[in-house]
PDB file of C-alpha atoms in Angstrom:
ATOM      1  CA  UNK A   1      38.082  13.017  18.308  1.00 31.00           C
ATOM      2  CA  UNK A   2      39.202  15.456  15.673  1.00 34.00           C
ATOM      3  CA  UNK A   3      37.133  15.782  12.515  1.00 36.00           C
ATOM      4  CA  UNK A   4      39.942  14.371  10.362  1.00 35.00           C
ATOM      5  CA  UNK A   5      40.212  11.333  12.620  1.00 34.00           C
ATOM      6  CA  UNK A   6      36.481  10.644  12.231  1.00 38.00           C
ATOM      7  CA  UNK A   7      36.792  10.724   8.472  1.00 36.00           C
ATOM      8  CA  UNK A   8      39.949   8.614   8.395  1.00 38.00           C
ATOM      9  CA  UNK A   9      38.301   5.933  10.527  1.00 51.00           C
ATOM     10  CA  UNK A  10      35.790   5.076   7.779  1.00 68.00           C
ATOM     11  CA  UNK A  11      36.980   3.086   4.725  1.00 77.00           C
ATOM     12  CA  UNK A  12      36.633   4.339   1.175  1.00 84.00           C
ATOM     13  CA  UNK A  13      33.428   3.308  -0.461  1.00 90.00           C
ATOM     14  CA  UNK A  14      33.872   0.461  -2.940  1.00 94.00           C
ATOM     15  CA  UNK A  15      32.128  -0.969  -5.966  1.00 96.00           C
ATOM     16  CA  UNK A  16      30.055  -3.970  -4.848  1.00 97.00           C
ATOM     17  CA  UNK A  17      29.103  -6.826  -7.129  1.00 96.00           C
ATOM     18  CA  UNK A  18      26.136  -9.096  -6.390  1.00 97.00           C
ATOM     19  CA  UNK A  19      24.459 -11.799  -8.464  1.00 96.00           C
ATOM     20  CA  UNK A  20      22.468  -9.495 -10.767  1.00 96.00           C
ATOM     21  CA  UNK A  21      23.463  -5.987  -9.726  1.00 98.00           C
ATOM     22  CA  UNK A  22      26.502  -3.799  -9.313  1.00 98.00           C
ATOM     23  CA  UNK A  23      26.577  -1.037  -6.715  1.00 98.00           C
ATOM     24  CA  UNK A  24      28.717   1.815  -7.967  1.00 97.00           C
ATOM     25  CA  UNK A  25      29.805   4.527  -5.512  1.00 97.00           C
ATOM     26  CA  UNK A  26      27.894   7.708  -6.249  1.00 97.00           C
ATOM     27  CA  UNK A  27      29.594  10.500  -8.175  1.00 96.00           C
ATOM     28  CA  UNK A  28      28.273  13.768  -9.546  1.00 96.00           C
ATOM     29  CA  UNK A  29      28.552  12.398 -13.093  1.00 96.00           C
ATOM     30  CA  UNK A  30      25.724   9.948 -12.272  1.00 97.00           C
ATOM     31  CA  UNK A  31      23.213  12.805 -12.226  1.00 97.00           C
ATOM     32  CA  UNK A  32      22.874  12.824 -16.024  1.00 96.00           C
ATOM     33  CA  UNK A  33      21.593   9.242 -16.221  1.00 95.00           C
ATOM     34  CA  UNK A  34      19.820   9.213 -12.855  1.00 95.00           C
ATOM     35  CA  UNK A  35      17.610  12.176 -13.740  1.00 95.00           C
ATOM     36  CA  UNK A  36      15.812   9.829 -16.175  1.00 92.00           C
ATOM     37  CA  UNK A  37      15.750   6.933 -13.686  1.00 92.00           C
ATOM     38  CA  UNK A  38      14.126   9.206 -11.087  1.00 92.00           C
ATOM     39  CA  UNK A  39      11.727  10.954 -13.494  1.00 88.00           C
ATOM     40  CA  UNK A  40       8.669   8.724 -13.001  1.00 81.00           C
ATOM     41  CA  UNK A  41       6.186  10.305 -10.559  1.00 75.00           C
ATOM     42  CA  UNK A  42       5.413   6.894  -9.013  1.00 76.00           C
ATOM     43  CA  UNK A  43       8.923   6.904  -7.492  1.00 82.00           C
ATOM     44  CA  UNK A  44       7.615   9.571  -5.083  1.00 74.00           C
ATOM     45  CA  UNK A  45       4.275   7.987  -4.162  1.00 72.00           C
ATOM     46  CA  UNK A  46       5.500   7.263  -0.620  1.00 78.00           C
ATOM     47  CA  UNK A  47       8.098   9.999  -0.124  1.00 75.00           C
ATOM     48  CA  UNK A  48       6.141  13.129  -1.026  1.00 72.00           C
ATOM     49  CA  UNK A  49       9.000  14.285  -3.232  1.00 81.00           C
ATOM     50  CA  UNK A  50       9.115  15.063  -6.913  1.00 84.00           C
ATOM     51  CA  UNK A  51      11.350  14.270  -9.840  1.00 87.00           C
ATOM     52  CA  UNK A  52      14.507  16.397  -9.637  1.00 92.00           C
ATOM     53  CA  UNK A  53      15.871  18.515 -12.445  1.00 94.00           C
ATOM     54  CA  UNK A  54      19.414  17.799 -13.599  1.00 96.00           C
ATOM     55  CA  UNK A  55      20.702  20.888 -11.754  1.00 97.00           C
ATOM     56  CA  UNK A  56      18.961  19.867  -8.538  1.00 95.00           C
ATOM     57  CA  UNK A  57      20.274  16.305  -8.766  1.00 95.00           C
ATOM     58  CA  UNK A  58      23.820  17.547  -9.406  1.00 97.00           C
ATOM     59  CA  UNK A  59      23.525  19.762  -6.335  1.00 96.00           C
ATOM     60  CA  UNK A  60      22.194  16.864  -4.229  1.00 94.00           C
ATOM     61  CA  UNK A  61      24.982  14.574  -5.414  1.00 96.00           C
ATOM     62  CA  UNK A  62      27.580  17.246  -4.680  1.00 96.00           C
ATOM     63  CA  UNK A  63      26.384  17.253  -1.072  1.00 95.00           C
ATOM     64  CA  UNK A  64      26.080  13.461  -0.810  1.00 95.00           C
ATOM     65  CA  UNK A  65      29.496  12.742  -2.297  1.00 94.00           C
ATOM     66  CA  UNK A  66      31.084  14.720   0.528  1.00 93.00           C
ATOM     67  CA  UNK A  67      30.619  11.420   2.353  1.00 93.00           C
ATOM     68  CA  UNK A  68      29.754  12.864   5.729  1.00 93.00           C
ATOM     69  CA  UNK A  69      27.673  15.442   7.535  1.00 94.00           C
ATOM     70  CA  UNK A  70      29.260  18.854   8.111  1.00 93.00           C
ATOM     71  CA  UNK A  71      29.865  18.028  11.796  1.00 93.00           C
ATOM     72  CA  UNK A  72      31.368  14.624  10.940  1.00 90.00           C
ATOM     73  CA  UNK A  73      28.859  12.694  13.072  1.00 91.00           C
ATOM     74  CA  UNK A  74      27.344  10.830  10.102  1.00 95.00           C
ATOM     75  CA  UNK A  75      28.926   8.969   7.221  1.00 95.00           C
ATOM     76  CA  UNK A  76      26.908   9.206   3.996  1.00 96.00           C
ATOM     77  CA  UNK A  77      27.271   6.194   1.731  1.00 97.00           C
ATOM     78  CA  UNK A  78      25.451   6.184  -1.593  1.00 97.00           C
ATOM     79  CA  UNK A  79      25.592   3.728  -4.462  1.00 98.00           C
ATOM     80  CA  UNK A  80      23.973   3.702  -7.884  1.00 98.00           C
ATOM     81  CA  UNK A  81      22.370   0.323  -8.612  1.00 98.00           C
ATOM     82  CA  UNK A  82      23.156  -1.092 -12.059  1.00 98.00           C
ATOM     83  CA  UNK A  83      21.899  -4.266 -13.677  1.00 96.00           C
ATOM     84  CA  UNK A  84      24.769  -6.537 -14.602  1.00 95.00           C
ATOM     85  CA  UNK A  85      23.051  -7.792 -17.758  1.00 94.00           C
ATOM     86  CA  UNK A  86      22.655  -4.322 -19.299  1.00 94.00           C
ATOM     87  CA  UNK A  87      24.800  -1.951 -17.206  1.00 93.00           C
ATOM     88  CA  UNK A  88      21.687   0.258 -16.940  1.00 95.00           C
ATOM     89  CA  UNK A  89      21.280   2.387 -13.836  1.00 97.00           C
ATOM     90  CA  UNK A  90      18.014   1.317 -12.203  1.00 96.00           C
ATOM     91  CA  UNK A  91      18.069   3.012  -8.793  1.00 96.00           C
ATOM     92  CA  UNK A  92      20.148   3.667  -5.712  1.00 96.00           C
ATOM     93  CA  UNK A  93      20.800   2.464  -2.193  1.00 98.00           C
ATOM     94  CA  UNK A  94      22.114   4.576   0.629  1.00 97.00           C
ATOM     95  CA  UNK A  95      23.158   4.346   4.245  1.00 98.00           C
ATOM     96  CA  UNK A  96      23.651   7.041   6.835  1.00 97.00           C
ATOM     97  CA  UNK A  97      25.997   5.574   9.437  1.00 96.00           C
ATOM     98  CA  UNK A  98      26.123   6.974  12.957  1.00 93.00           C
ATOM     99  CA  UNK A  99      27.932   6.015  16.139  1.00 87.00           C
ATOM    100  CA  UNK A 100      25.294   5.327  18.802  1.00 81.00           C
ATOM    101  CA  UNK A 101      27.508   4.108  21.636  1.00 67.00           C
ATOM    102  CA  UNK A 102      31.054   3.138  22.525  1.00 62.00           C
ATOM    103  CA  UNK A 103      34.258   5.037  22.086  1.00 60.00           C
ATOM    104  CA  UNK A 104      36.535   5.522  19.133  1.00 58.00           C
ATOM    105  CA  UNK A 105      38.151   2.118  19.627  1.00 60.00           C
ATOM    106  CA  UNK A 106      34.923   0.095  19.944  1.00 59.00           C
ATOM    107  CA  UNK A 107      31.993   2.033  18.471  1.00 64.00           C
ATOM    108  CA  UNK A 108      28.485   0.716  18.038  1.00 86.00           C
ATOM    109  CA  UNK A 109      27.429   1.769  14.563  1.00 91.00           C
ATOM    110  CA  UNK A 110      23.919   1.934  13.133  1.00 95.00           C
ATOM    111  CA  UNK A 111      23.071   2.467   9.478  1.00 97.00           C
ATOM    112  CA  UNK A 112      19.823   4.113   8.469  1.00 97.00           C
ATOM    113  CA  UNK A 113      19.003   2.648   5.072  1.00 98.00           C
ATOM    114  CA  UNK A 114      17.069   3.756   2.009  1.00 95.00           C
ATOM    115  CA  UNK A 115      16.557   2.252  -1.434  1.00 96.00           C
ATOM    116  CA  UNK A 116      14.830   3.269  -4.656  1.00 93.00           C
ATOM    117  CA  UNK A 117      14.361   1.221  -7.811  1.00 94.00           C
ATOM    118  CA  UNK A 118      12.796   2.612 -10.984  1.00 92.00           C
ATOM    119  CA  UNK A 119       9.265   1.329 -11.680  1.00 87.00           C
ATOM    120  CA  UNK A 120      10.296  -0.640 -14.791  1.00 87.00           C
ATOM    121  CA  UNK A 121      12.642  -2.758 -12.644  1.00 86.00           C
ATOM    122  CA  UNK A 122      10.436  -3.364  -9.607  1.00 87.00           C
ATOM    123  CA  UNK A 123       9.040  -6.731  -8.606  1.00 88.00           C
ATOM    124  CA  UNK A 124      12.243  -8.537  -9.629  1.00 93.00           C
ATOM    125  CA  UNK A 125      14.056  -8.575  -6.291  1.00 94.00           C
ATOM    126  CA  UNK A 126      16.514  -5.884  -7.396  1.00 97.00           C
ATOM    127  CA  UNK A 127      15.934  -3.671  -4.335  1.00 96.00           C
ATOM    128  CA  UNK A 128      16.371  -6.631  -1.966  1.00 97.00           C
ATOM    129  CA  UNK A 129      19.515  -7.831  -3.712  1.00 98.00           C
ATOM    130  CA  UNK A 130      21.071  -4.355  -3.813  1.00 98.00           C
ATOM    131  CA  UNK A 131      20.151  -3.599  -0.197  1.00 98.00           C
ATOM    132  CA  UNK A 132      21.489  -6.969   0.927  1.00 98.00           C
ATOM    133  CA  UNK A 133      24.786  -6.349  -0.884  1.00 98.00           C
ATOM    134  CA  UNK A 134      25.082  -2.939   0.777  1.00 98.00           C
ATOM    135  CA  UNK A 135      24.322  -4.418   4.216  1.00 98.00           C
ATOM    136  CA  UNK A 136      26.957  -7.103   3.655  1.00 97.00           C
ATOM    137  CA  UNK A 137      29.564  -4.435   2.866  1.00 97.00           C
ATOM    138  CA  UNK A 138      28.523  -2.371   5.886  1.00 97.00           C
ATOM    139  CA  UNK A 139      28.782  -5.417   8.188  1.00 95.00           C
ATOM    140  CA  UNK A 140      32.328  -6.045   6.926  1.00 94.00           C
ATOM    141  CA  UNK A 141      33.129  -2.482   7.988  1.00 93.00           C
ATOM    142  CA  UNK A 142      31.777  -2.703  11.523  1.00 91.00           C
ATOM    143  CA  UNK A 143      28.123  -1.727  11.234  1.00 94.00           C
ATOM    144  CA  UNK A 144      26.088  -3.969  13.496  1.00 91.00           C
ATOM    145  CA  UNK A 145      22.603  -2.457  13.462  1.00 95.00           C
ATOM    146  CA  UNK A 146      20.326  -1.407  10.620  1.00 97.00           C
ATOM    147  CA  UNK A 147      17.141   0.649  10.403  1.00 97.00           C
ATOM    148  CA  UNK A 148      14.782   2.079   7.800  1.00 97.00           C
ATOM    149  CA  UNK A 149      11.695   4.281   8.014  1.00 97.00           C
ATOM    150  CA  UNK A 150       8.849   2.935   5.872  1.00 96.00           C
ATOM    151  CA  UNK A 151       5.239   4.026   5.310  1.00 93.00           C
ATOM    152  CA  UNK A 152       2.837   1.371   6.641  1.00 93.00           C
ATOM    153  CA  UNK A 153       1.213   0.880   3.208  1.00 91.00           C
ATOM    154  CA  UNK A 154       4.452   0.687   1.197  1.00 92.00           C
ATOM    155  CA  UNK A 155       4.329  -3.073   0.816  1.00 93.00           C
ATOM    156  CA  UNK A 156       7.244  -3.328  -1.606  1.00 93.00           C
ATOM    157  CA  UNK A 157       9.610  -1.607   0.858  1.00 95.00           C
ATOM    158  CA  UNK A 158       8.199  -3.653   3.713  1.00 96.00           C
ATOM    159  CA  UNK A 159       9.143  -6.745   1.698  1.00 96.00           C
ATOM    160  CA  UNK A 160      12.677  -5.442   1.171  1.00 96.00           C
ATOM    161  CA  UNK A 161      12.996  -4.710   4.903  1.00 97.00           C
ATOM    162  CA  UNK A 162      11.759  -8.192   5.835  1.00 97.00           C
ATOM    163  CA  UNK A 163      14.178  -9.758   3.348  1.00 96.00           C
ATOM    164  CA  UNK A 164      16.993  -8.002   5.231  1.00 97.00           C
ATOM    165  CA  UNK A 165      15.848  -9.304   8.626  1.00 96.00           C
ATOM    166  CA  UNK A 166      14.386  -5.981   9.763  1.00 97.00           C
ATOM    167  CA  UNK A 167      11.217  -5.879  11.857  1.00 97.00           C
ATOM    168  CA  UNK A 168       8.772  -3.066  12.615  1.00 98.00           C
ATOM    169  CA  UNK A 169       9.018  -1.172  15.887  1.00 97.00           C
ATOM    170  CA  UNK A 170       6.546   1.083  17.680  1.00 97.00           C
ATOM    171  CA  UNK A 171       8.612   4.132  16.681  1.00 97.00           C
ATOM    172  CA  UNK A 172       6.980   6.381  14.090  1.00 96.00           C
ATOM    173  CA  UNK A 173       8.220   9.569  12.467  1.00 94.00           C
ATOM    174  CA  UNK A 174       6.447  11.652   9.810  1.00 92.00           C
ATOM    175  CA  UNK A 175       3.940   8.845   9.168  1.00 91.00           C
ATOM    176  CA  UNK A 176       6.656   6.221   8.736  1.00 94.00           C
ATOM    177  CA  UNK A 177       7.373   3.233  10.954  1.00 96.00           C
ATOM    178  CA  UNK A 178      10.937   2.469  12.009  1.00 97.00           C
ATOM    179  CA  UNK A 179      12.079  -1.011  11.012  1.00 97.00           C
ATOM    180  CA  UNK A 180      15.281  -2.319  12.561  1.00 96.00           C
ATOM    181  CA  UNK A 181      17.490  -5.348  13.023  1.00 92.00           C
TER     182      UNK A 181
END
């Protein structure tokens, strides 16, 4: 399948509204407000990363908003999570969608998921609600399988995964366990 056909087969990302959150498709302009959302060191307690500078976040968002890997084998879908009551950006959800089987007419698609919510907004079900809204949108667009890699002691993310119907597998990578539906 030609690269253009792969891209054309995937729908445009849309704004998603849930009960308390809005998922807004990522754009480079989000970097300015997200640099503050991602500034707290506790955000990286389980990912071994560090708070990005504005320039680094703009560069990352430039890559992510391309919407696909350079070879076209993955679709990159990223949303900024906003609270409906304040319109404040509080985190993000993302899915990397890949075809794991089937042909162009009947593909089997899997989405590898990730979510981050700023510390001030944790413990309120925001990550579960945002991830659930993203999964609902992905299901409407043909994704039938979901996975996430989670550190065994990251109990908040384990809770989000369980809320989405994911279960742990025996697969581990870089100290993280694969959870899947």
